[in-house]
CSV table of C-alpha atoms in Angstrom, one decimal:
chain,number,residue,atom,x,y,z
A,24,UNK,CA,-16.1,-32.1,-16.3
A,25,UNK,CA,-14.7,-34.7,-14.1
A,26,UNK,CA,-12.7,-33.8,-11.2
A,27,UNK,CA,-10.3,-35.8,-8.9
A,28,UNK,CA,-8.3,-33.6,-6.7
A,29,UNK,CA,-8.3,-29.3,-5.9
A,30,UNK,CA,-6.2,-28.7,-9.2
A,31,UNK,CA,-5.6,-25.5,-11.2
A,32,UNK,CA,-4.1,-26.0,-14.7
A,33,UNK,CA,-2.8,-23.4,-17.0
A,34,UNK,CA,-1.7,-23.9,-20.0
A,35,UNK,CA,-0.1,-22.0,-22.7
A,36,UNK,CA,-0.4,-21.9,-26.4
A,37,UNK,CA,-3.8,-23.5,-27.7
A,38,UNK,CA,-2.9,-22.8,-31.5
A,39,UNK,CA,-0.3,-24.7,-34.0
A,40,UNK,CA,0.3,-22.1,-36.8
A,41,UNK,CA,-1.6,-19.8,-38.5
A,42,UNK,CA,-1.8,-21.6,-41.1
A,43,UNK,CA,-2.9,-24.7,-39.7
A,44,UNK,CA,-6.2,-26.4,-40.9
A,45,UNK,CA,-9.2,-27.3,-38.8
A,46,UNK,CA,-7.9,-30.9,-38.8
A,47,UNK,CA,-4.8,-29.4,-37.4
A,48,UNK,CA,-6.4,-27.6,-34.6
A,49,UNK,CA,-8.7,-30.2,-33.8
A,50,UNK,CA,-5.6,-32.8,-33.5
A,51,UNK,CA,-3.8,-30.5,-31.3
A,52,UNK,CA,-7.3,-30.4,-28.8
A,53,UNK,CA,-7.2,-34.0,-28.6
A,54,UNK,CA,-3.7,-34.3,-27.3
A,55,UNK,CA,-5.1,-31.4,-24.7
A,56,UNK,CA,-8.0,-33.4,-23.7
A,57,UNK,CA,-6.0,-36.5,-23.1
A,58,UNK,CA,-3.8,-34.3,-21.2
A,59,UNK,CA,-6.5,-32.9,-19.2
A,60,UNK,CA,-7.8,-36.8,-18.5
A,61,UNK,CA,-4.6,-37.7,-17.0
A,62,UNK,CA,-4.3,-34.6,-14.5
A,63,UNK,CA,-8.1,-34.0,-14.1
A,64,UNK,CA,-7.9,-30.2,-12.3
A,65,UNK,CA,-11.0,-28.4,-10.9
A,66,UNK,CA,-10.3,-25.4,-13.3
A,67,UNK,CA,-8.2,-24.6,-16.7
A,68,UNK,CA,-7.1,-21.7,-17.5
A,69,UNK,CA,-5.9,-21.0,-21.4
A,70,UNK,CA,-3.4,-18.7,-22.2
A,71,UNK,CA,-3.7,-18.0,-26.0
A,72,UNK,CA,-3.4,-15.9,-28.9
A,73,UNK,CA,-6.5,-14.6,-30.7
A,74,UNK,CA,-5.5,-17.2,-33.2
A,75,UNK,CA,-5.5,-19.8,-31.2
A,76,UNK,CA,-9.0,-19.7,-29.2
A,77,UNK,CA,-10.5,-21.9,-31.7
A,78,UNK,CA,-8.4,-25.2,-30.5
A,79,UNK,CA,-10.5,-24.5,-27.4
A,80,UNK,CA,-13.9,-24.7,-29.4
A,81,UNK,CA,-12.8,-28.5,-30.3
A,82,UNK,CA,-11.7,-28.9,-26.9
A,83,UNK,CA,-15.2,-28.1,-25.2
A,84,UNK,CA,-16.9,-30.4,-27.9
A,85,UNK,CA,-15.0,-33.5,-27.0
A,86,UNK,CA,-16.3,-33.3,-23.0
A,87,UNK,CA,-19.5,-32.7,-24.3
A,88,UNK,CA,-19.1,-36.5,-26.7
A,89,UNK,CA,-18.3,-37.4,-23.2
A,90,UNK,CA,-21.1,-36.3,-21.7
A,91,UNK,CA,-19.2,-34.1,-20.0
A,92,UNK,CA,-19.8,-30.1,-19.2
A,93,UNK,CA,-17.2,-27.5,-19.7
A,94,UNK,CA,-18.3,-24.3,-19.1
A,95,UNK,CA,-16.6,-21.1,-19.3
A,96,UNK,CA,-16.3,-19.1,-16.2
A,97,UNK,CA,-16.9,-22.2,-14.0
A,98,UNK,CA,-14.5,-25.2,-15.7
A,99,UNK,CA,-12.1,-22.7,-17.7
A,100,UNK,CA,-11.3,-19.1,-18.9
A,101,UNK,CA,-9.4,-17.6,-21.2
A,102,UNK,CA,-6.2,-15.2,-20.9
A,103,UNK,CA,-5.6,-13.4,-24.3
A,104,UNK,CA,-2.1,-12.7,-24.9
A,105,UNK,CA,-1.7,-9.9,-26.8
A,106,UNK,CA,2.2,-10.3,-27.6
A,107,UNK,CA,2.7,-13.5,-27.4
A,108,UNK,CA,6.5,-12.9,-28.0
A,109,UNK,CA,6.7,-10.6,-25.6
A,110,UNK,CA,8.4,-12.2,-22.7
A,111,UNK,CA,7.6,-9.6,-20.1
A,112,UNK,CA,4.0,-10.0,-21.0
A,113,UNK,CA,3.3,-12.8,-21.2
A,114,UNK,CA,5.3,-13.7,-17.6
A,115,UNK,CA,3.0,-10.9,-15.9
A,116,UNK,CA,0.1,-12.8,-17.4
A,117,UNK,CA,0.6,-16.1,-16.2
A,118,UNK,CA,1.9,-14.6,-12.6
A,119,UNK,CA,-1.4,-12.1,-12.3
A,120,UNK,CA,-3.3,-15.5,-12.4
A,121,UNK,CA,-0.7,-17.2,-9.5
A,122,UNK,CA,-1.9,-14.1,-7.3
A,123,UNK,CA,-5.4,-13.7,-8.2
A,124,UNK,CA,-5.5,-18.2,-7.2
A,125,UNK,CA,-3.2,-18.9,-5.0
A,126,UNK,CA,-1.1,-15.9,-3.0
A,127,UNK,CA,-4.8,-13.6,-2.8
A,128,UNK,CA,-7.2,-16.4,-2.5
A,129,UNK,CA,-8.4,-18.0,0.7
A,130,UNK,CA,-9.1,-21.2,-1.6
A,131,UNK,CA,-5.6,-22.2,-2.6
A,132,UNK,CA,-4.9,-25.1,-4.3
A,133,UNK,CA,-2.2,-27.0,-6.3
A,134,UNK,CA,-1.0,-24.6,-9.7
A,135,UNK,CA,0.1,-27.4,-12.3
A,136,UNK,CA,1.8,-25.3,-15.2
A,137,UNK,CA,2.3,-26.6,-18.6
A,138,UNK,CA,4.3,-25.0,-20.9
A,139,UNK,CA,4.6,-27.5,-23.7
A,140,UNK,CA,3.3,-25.3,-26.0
A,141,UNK,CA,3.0,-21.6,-27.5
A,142,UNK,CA,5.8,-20.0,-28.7
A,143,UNK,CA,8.8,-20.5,-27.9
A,144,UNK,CA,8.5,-17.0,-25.7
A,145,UNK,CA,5.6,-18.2,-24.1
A,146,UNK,CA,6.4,-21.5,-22.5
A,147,UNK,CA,9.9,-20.1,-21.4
A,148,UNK,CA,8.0,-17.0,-19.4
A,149,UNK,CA,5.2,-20.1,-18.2
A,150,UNK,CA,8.7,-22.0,-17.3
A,151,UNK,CA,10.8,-19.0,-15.3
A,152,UNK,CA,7.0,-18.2,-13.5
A,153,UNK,CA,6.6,-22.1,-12.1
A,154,UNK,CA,10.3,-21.4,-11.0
A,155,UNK,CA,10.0,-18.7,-9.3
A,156,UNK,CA,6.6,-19.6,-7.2
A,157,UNK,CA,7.8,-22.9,-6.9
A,158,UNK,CA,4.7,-24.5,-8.9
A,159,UNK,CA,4.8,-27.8,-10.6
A,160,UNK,CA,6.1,-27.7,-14.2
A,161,UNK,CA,4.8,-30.2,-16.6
A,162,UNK,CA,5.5,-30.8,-19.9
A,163,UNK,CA,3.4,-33.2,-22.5
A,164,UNK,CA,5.7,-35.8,-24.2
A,165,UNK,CA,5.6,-38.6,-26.9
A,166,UNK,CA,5.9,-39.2,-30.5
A,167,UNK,CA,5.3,-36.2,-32.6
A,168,UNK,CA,4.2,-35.8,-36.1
A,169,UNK,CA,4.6,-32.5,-37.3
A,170,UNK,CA,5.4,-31.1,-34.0
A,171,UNK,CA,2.5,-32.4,-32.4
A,172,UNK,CA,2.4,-35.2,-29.8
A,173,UNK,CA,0.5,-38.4,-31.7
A,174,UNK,CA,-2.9,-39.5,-29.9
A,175,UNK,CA,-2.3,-42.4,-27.6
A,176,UNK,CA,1.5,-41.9,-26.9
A,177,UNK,CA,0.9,-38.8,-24.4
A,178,UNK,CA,3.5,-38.9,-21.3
A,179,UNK,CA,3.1,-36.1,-18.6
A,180,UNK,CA,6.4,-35.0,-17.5
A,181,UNK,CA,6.7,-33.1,-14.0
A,182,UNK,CA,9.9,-31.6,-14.2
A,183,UNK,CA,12.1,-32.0,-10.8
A,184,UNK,CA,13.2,-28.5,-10.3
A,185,UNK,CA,15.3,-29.4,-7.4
A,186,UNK,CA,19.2,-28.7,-8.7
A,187,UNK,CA,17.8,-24.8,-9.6
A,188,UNK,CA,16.0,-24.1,-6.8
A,189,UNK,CA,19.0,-25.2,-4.9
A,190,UNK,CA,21.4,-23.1,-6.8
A,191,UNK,CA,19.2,-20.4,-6.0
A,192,UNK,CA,19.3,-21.2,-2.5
A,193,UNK,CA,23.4,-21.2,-2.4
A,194,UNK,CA,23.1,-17.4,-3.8
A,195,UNK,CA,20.9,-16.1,-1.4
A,196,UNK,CA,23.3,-18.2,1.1
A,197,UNK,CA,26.0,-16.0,-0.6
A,198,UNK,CA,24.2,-13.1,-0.2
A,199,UNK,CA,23.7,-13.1,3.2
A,200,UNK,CA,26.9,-14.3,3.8
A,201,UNK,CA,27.9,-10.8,2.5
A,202,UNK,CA,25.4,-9.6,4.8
A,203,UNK,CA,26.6,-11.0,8.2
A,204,UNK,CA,23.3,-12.7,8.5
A,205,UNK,CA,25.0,-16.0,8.9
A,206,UNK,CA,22.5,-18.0,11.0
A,207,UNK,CA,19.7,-17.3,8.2
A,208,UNK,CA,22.3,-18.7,5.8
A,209,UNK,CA,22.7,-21.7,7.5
A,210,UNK,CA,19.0,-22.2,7.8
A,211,UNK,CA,18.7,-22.1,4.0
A,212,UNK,CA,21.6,-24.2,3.6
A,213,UNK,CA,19.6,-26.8,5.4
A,214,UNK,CA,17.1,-27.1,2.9
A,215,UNK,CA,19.7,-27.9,-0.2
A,216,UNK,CA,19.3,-31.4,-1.4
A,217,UNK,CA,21.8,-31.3,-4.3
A,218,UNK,CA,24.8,-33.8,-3.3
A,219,UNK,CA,26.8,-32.2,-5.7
A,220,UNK,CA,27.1,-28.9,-3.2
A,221,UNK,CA,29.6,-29.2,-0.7
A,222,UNK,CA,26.6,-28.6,2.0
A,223,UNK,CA,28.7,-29.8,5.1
A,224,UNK,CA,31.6,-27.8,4.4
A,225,UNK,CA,29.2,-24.3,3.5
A,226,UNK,CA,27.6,-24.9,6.8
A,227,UNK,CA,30.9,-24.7,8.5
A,228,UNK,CA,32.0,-21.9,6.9
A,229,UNK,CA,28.6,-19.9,7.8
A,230,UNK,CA,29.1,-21.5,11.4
A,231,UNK,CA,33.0,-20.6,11.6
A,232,UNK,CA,31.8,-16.9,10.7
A,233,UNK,CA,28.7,-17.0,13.0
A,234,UNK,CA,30.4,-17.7,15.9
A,235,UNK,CA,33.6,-15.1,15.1
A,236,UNK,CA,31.1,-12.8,14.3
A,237,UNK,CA,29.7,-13.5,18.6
A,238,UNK,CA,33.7,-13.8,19.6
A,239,UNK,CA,33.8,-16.9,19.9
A,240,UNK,CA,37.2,-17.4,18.6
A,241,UNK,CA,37.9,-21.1,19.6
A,242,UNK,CA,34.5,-22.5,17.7
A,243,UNK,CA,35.0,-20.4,14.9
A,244,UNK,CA,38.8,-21.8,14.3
A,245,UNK,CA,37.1,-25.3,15.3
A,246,UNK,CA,34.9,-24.7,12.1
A,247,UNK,CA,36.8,-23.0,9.7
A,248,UNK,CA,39.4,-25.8,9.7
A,249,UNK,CA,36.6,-28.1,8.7
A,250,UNK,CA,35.9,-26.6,5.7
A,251,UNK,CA,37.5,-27.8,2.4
A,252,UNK,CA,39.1,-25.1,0.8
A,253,UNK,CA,39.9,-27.2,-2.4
A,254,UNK,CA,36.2,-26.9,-3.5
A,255,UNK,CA,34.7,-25.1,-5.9
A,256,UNK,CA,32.2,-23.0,-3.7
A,257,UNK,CA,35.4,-21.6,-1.9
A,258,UNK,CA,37.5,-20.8,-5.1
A,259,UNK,CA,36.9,-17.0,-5.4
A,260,UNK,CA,37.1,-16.5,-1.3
A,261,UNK,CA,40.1,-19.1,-0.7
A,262,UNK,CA,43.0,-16.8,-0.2
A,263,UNK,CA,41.0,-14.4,2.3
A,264,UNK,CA,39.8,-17.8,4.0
A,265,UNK,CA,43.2,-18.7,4.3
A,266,UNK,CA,44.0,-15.5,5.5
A,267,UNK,CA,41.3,-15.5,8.3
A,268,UNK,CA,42.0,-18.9,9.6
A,269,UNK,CA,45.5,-17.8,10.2
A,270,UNK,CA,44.4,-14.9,12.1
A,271,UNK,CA,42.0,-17.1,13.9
A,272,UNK,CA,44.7,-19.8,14.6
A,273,UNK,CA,46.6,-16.7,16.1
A,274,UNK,CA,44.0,-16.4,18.6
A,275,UNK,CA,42.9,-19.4,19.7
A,276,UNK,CA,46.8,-20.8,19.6
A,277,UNK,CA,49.3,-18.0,20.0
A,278,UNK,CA,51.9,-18.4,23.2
A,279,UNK,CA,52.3,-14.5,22.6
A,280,UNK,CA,49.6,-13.0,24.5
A,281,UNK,CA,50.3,-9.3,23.1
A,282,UNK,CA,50.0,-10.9,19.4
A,283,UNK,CA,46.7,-12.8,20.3
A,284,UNK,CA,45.6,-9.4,22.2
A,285,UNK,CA,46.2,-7.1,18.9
A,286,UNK,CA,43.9,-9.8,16.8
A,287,UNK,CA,41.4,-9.6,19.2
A,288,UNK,CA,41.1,-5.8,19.3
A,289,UNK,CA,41.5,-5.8,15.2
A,290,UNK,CA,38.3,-8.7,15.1
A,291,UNK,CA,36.7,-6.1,18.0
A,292,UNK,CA,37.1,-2.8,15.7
A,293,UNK,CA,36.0,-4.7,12.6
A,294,UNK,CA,33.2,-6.1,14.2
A,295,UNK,CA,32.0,-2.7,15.0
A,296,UNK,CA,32.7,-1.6,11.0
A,297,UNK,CA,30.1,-4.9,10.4
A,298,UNK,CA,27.4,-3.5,12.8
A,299,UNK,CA,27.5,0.2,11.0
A,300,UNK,CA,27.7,-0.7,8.1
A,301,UNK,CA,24.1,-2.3,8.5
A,302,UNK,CA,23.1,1.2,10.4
A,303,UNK,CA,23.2,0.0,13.9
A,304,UNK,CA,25.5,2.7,15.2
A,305,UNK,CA,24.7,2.8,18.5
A,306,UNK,CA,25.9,-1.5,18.4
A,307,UNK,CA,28.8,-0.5,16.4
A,308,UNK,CA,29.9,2.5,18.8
A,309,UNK,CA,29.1,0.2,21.6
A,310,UNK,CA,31.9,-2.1,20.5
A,311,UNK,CA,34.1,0.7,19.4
A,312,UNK,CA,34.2,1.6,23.7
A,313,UNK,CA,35.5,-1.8,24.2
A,314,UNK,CA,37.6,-1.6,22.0
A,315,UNK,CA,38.9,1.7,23.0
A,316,UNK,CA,39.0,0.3,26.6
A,317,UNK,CA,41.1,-2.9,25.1
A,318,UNK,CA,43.9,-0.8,24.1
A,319,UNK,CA,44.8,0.5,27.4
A,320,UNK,CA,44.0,-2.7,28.9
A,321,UNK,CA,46.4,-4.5,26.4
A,322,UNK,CA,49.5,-1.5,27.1
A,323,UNK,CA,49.3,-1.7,30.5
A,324,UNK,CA,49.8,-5.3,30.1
A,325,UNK,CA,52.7,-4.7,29.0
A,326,UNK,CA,54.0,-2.9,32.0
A,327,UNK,CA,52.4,-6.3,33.8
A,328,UNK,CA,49.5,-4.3,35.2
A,329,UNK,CA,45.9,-5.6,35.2
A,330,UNK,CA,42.8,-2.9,35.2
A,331,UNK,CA,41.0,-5.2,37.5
A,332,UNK,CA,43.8,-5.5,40.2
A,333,UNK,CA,46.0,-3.0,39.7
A,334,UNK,CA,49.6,-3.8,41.3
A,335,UNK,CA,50.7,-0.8,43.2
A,336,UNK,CA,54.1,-1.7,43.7
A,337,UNK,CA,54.6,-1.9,39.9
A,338,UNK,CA,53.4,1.3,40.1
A,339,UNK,CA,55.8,2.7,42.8
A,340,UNK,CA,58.8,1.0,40.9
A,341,UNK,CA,57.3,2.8,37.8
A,342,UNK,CA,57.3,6.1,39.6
A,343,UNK,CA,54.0,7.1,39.6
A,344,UNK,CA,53.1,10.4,41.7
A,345,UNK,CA,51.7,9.3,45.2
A,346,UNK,CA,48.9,11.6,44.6
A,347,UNK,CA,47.1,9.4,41.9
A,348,UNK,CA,48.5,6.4,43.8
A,349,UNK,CA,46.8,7.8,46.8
A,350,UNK,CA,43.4,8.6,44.3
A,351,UNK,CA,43.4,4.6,43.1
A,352,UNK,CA,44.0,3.6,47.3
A,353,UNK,CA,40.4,5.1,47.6
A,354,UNK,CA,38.9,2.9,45.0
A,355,UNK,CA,40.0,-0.5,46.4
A,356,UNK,CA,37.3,-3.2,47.2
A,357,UNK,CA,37.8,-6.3,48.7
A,358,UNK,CA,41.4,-6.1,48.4
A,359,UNK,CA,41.8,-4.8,44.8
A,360,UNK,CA,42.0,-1.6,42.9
A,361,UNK,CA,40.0,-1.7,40.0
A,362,UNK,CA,39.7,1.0,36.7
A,363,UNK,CA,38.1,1.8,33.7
A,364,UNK,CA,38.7,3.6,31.1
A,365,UNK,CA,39.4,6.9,31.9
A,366,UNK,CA,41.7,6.0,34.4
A,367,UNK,CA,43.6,3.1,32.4
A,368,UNK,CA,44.5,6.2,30.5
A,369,UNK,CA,45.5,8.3,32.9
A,370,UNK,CA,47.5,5.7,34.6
A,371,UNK,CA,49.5,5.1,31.0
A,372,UNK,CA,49.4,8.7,31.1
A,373,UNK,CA,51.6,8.7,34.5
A,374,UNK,CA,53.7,6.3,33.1
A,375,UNK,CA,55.0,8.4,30.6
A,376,UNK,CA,53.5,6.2,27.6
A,377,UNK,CA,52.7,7.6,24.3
A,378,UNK,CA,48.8,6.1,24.5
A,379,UNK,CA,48.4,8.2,27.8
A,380,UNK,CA,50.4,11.5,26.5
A,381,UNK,CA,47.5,11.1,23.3
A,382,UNK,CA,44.8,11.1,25.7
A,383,UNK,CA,45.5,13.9,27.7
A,384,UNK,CA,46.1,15.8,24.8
A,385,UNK,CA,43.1,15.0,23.2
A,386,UNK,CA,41.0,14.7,26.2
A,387,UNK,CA,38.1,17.3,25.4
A,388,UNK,CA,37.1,15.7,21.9
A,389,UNK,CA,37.7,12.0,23.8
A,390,UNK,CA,35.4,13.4,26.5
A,391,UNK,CA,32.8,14.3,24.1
A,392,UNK,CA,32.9,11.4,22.0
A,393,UNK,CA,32.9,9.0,25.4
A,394,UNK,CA,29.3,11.4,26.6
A,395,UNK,CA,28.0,10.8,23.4
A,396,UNK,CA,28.4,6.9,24.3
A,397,UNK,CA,27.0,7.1,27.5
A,398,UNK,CA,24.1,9.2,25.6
A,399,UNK,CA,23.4,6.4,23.5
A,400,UNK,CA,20.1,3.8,24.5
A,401,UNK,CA,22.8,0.9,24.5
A,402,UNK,CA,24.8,2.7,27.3
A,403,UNK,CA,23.1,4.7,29.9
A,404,UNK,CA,20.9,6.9,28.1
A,405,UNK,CA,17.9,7.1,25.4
A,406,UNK,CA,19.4,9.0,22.3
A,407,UNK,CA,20.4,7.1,18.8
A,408,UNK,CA,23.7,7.6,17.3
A,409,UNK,CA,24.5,8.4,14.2
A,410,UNK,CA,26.9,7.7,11.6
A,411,UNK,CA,29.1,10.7,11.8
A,412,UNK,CA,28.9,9.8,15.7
A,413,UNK,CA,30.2,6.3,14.5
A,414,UNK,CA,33.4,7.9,12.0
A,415,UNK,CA,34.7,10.3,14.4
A,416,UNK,CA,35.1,7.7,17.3
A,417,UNK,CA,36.0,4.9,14.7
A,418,UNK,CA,39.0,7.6,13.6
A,419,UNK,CA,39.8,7.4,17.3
A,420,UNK,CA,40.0,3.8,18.0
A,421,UNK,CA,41.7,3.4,15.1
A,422,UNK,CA,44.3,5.8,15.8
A,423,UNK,CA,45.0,4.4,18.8
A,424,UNK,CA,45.1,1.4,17.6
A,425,UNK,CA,47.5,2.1,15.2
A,426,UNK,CA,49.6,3.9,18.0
A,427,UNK,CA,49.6,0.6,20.1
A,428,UNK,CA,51.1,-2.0,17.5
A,429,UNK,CA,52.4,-0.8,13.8
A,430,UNK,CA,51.1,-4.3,12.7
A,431,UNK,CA,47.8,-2.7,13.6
A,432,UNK,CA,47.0,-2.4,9.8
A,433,UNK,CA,48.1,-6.0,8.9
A,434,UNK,CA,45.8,-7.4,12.1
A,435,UNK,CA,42.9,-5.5,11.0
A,436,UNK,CA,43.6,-6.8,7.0
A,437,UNK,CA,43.7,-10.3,8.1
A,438,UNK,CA,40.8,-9.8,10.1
A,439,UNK,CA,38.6,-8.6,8.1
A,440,UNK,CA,35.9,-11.0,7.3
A,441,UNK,CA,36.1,-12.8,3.6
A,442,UNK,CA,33.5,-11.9,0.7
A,443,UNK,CA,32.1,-13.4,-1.8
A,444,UNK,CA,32.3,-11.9,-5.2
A,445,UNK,CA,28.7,-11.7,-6.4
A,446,UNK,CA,28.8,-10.5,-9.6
A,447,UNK,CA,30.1,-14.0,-10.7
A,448,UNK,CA,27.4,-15.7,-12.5
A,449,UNK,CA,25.3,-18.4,-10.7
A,450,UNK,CA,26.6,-21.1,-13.2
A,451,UNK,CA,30.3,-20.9,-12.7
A,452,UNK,CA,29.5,-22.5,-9.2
């Protein structure tokens, strides 16, 4: 057998009917020869019934009128399939052969699949396998007489693949949308080609989401603006995109600092809901202590105090006790009295405020939720949280949260990252 280039070829369906006579069988051998002359592959394997295995007789006896070899076990096998309507089978069959020649051999090669004939099961299963291990799909076309293709007229037809490999492409872009994973979704985006997906305007969306996702509220408003919600690839997500971008714009362009504050700490606390909810709890409990820590940072504010250079004549006009006064004189460096958390409490706590009056009362369960922190390899020890670790200082956060604003439900609504609906059907994008 003549060979040009490092080609496997599989073919399906090597019979015409049951019924057909030898003529018949030996017509449709000829149109497989010719077939085989135009691709020329190094090997052939058949995929037929136990019917149909006599086309392949007729075949062998035309290379050998061209003085030509084909030899069984070194130019071409033989797959039986057994139920040839059987669409599970017969896809298993054709992918054993993918593995055994290209994803477990050393010696891999080009796969050309054709699938012009065999049942009607048969070439659909050849069809969905070349899909789905992105191997060239052929078909034989020309005139046909009683459903064969007529000597001399054969045109081999790769099919371009392209527009559903690249609607498979925008689910798994969906998909890890859903899944935070935004960066790998833009990488995949990349790689579409079809011009009739608003590429441009996904990519923004996974960038906007990317970089809120990091806190990086003024690039994530910078790409979320870009992206056209009109089109159809944002129809089912447009009013939570809407909804986002306001909250976005709230940050990045409020004059109210307590407003933009609240958004912040809502985009904080759901951030940490992202991280557990892919089972990195000591991440998510990480950001759940700054956000903790924001609150009383963002309610002293409001008595114009600062936890980094804390005014002590606000505090005097506040009437703070001179003993904890005295207790923050001993922490000042370089000129400035600076606290964390603990003592941003206790400070609200002196000032009568309800946030402070929570804390003390609640101190011991704070106090073993905060060790637990500190416990954790992200803080200052070497344990792993947990997710009960994760709820109980998540009900915290949020109840004080709640306590600072009571918009606090509204932030975290509008904060809450969008979603695609993937249950929708690939085609109705």
């Amino acid at each position: 057998m003549k060979r040009k280039t490092k080609t496997l070829f599989m073919t399906v369906g090597t019979g015409i009917n049951p019924n057909s006579d030898i003529e018949g069988h030996k017509r449709l051998a000829k149109g497989i020869y010719a077939s085989l002359h135009k691709i020329y592959p190094d090997y052939i394997i058949f995929f037929a019934s136990e019917l149909s295995q006599n086309t392949i007789k007729y075949i062998k006896e035309l290379f050998e009128a061209d003085d030509d070899e084909f030899i069984e076990g070194e130019d071409y096998e033989i797959v039986v399939i057994e139920q040839i309507d059987n669409f599970n089978h017969c896809f298993e069959a054709f992918e054993a052969k993918i593995w055994q020649f290209d994803i477990l051999s050393e010696d891999k090669g080009e796969i050309i699949m054709d699938y012009t004939s065999g049942t009607k099961t048969m070439s659909a299963a050849m069809a969905c396998c070349g899909m789905f291990y992105s191997k060239d799909l052929i078909t034989v076309s020309g005139d046909r007489k009683n459903g064969i293709v007529s000597l001399g007229t054969e045109s081999i037809q790769y099919q371009n693949l392209y527009k559903v490999y690249d609607r498979f492409s925008l689910m798994r872009v969906r998909n890890y949308f859903n899944a935070n994973r935004f960066y790998t979704a833009g990488e995949i985006l990349e790689n579409i080609v079809d011009t009739n997906i608003h590429k441009e305007d996904l990519l923004n969306l996974v960038n906007a989401y990317y970089a809120w996702d990091n806190m990086d509220f003024d690039i994530a408003y910078d790409y979320l603006t870009k992206v056209n919600l009109d089109y159809l690839e944002f129809a089912e997500i447009r009013d939570d995109l809407k909804i986002n971008l306001k909250a976005l714009g709230t940050i990045v362009r409020s004059p109210h600092e307590n407003l933009k504050n609240c958004y912040i700490l809502a985009s904080l606390i759901n951030n940490s809901i992202r991280r557990a909810d892919e089972y990195k709890y000591d991440d998510a409990i990480a950001r759940l202590y700054r956000s903790f820590e924001l609150i009383a940072q963002i309610r002293l504010n409001s008595y114009c105090l600062i936890s980094s250079d804390i005014d002590i004549s606000i505090l005097l006009e506040k009437g703070v006790s001179e003993d904890f006064i005295k207790d923050l004189e001993k922490t000042r460096v370089d000129g400035k009295i600076k606290i964390g958390l603990i003592k941003d409490f206790e400070l609200l706590a002196e000032l009568d405020d309800d946030l402070g009056k929570y804390f003390i009362e609640n101190r011991n369960k704070i106090n073993n939720l905060t060790q637990n922190r500190n416990n954790s390899i992200l803080a200052h020890g070497l344990e792993s949280l947990n997710k009960e670790d994760f709820d109980k200082f998540e009900e915290l956060v949020e109840n004080l949260a709640h306590k600072l604003d009571k918009d606090m439900a509204k932030f975290l609504k509008e904060t809450k990252f969008a979603k695609f609906d993937l249950r929708l059907k690939l085609n109705r994008i």
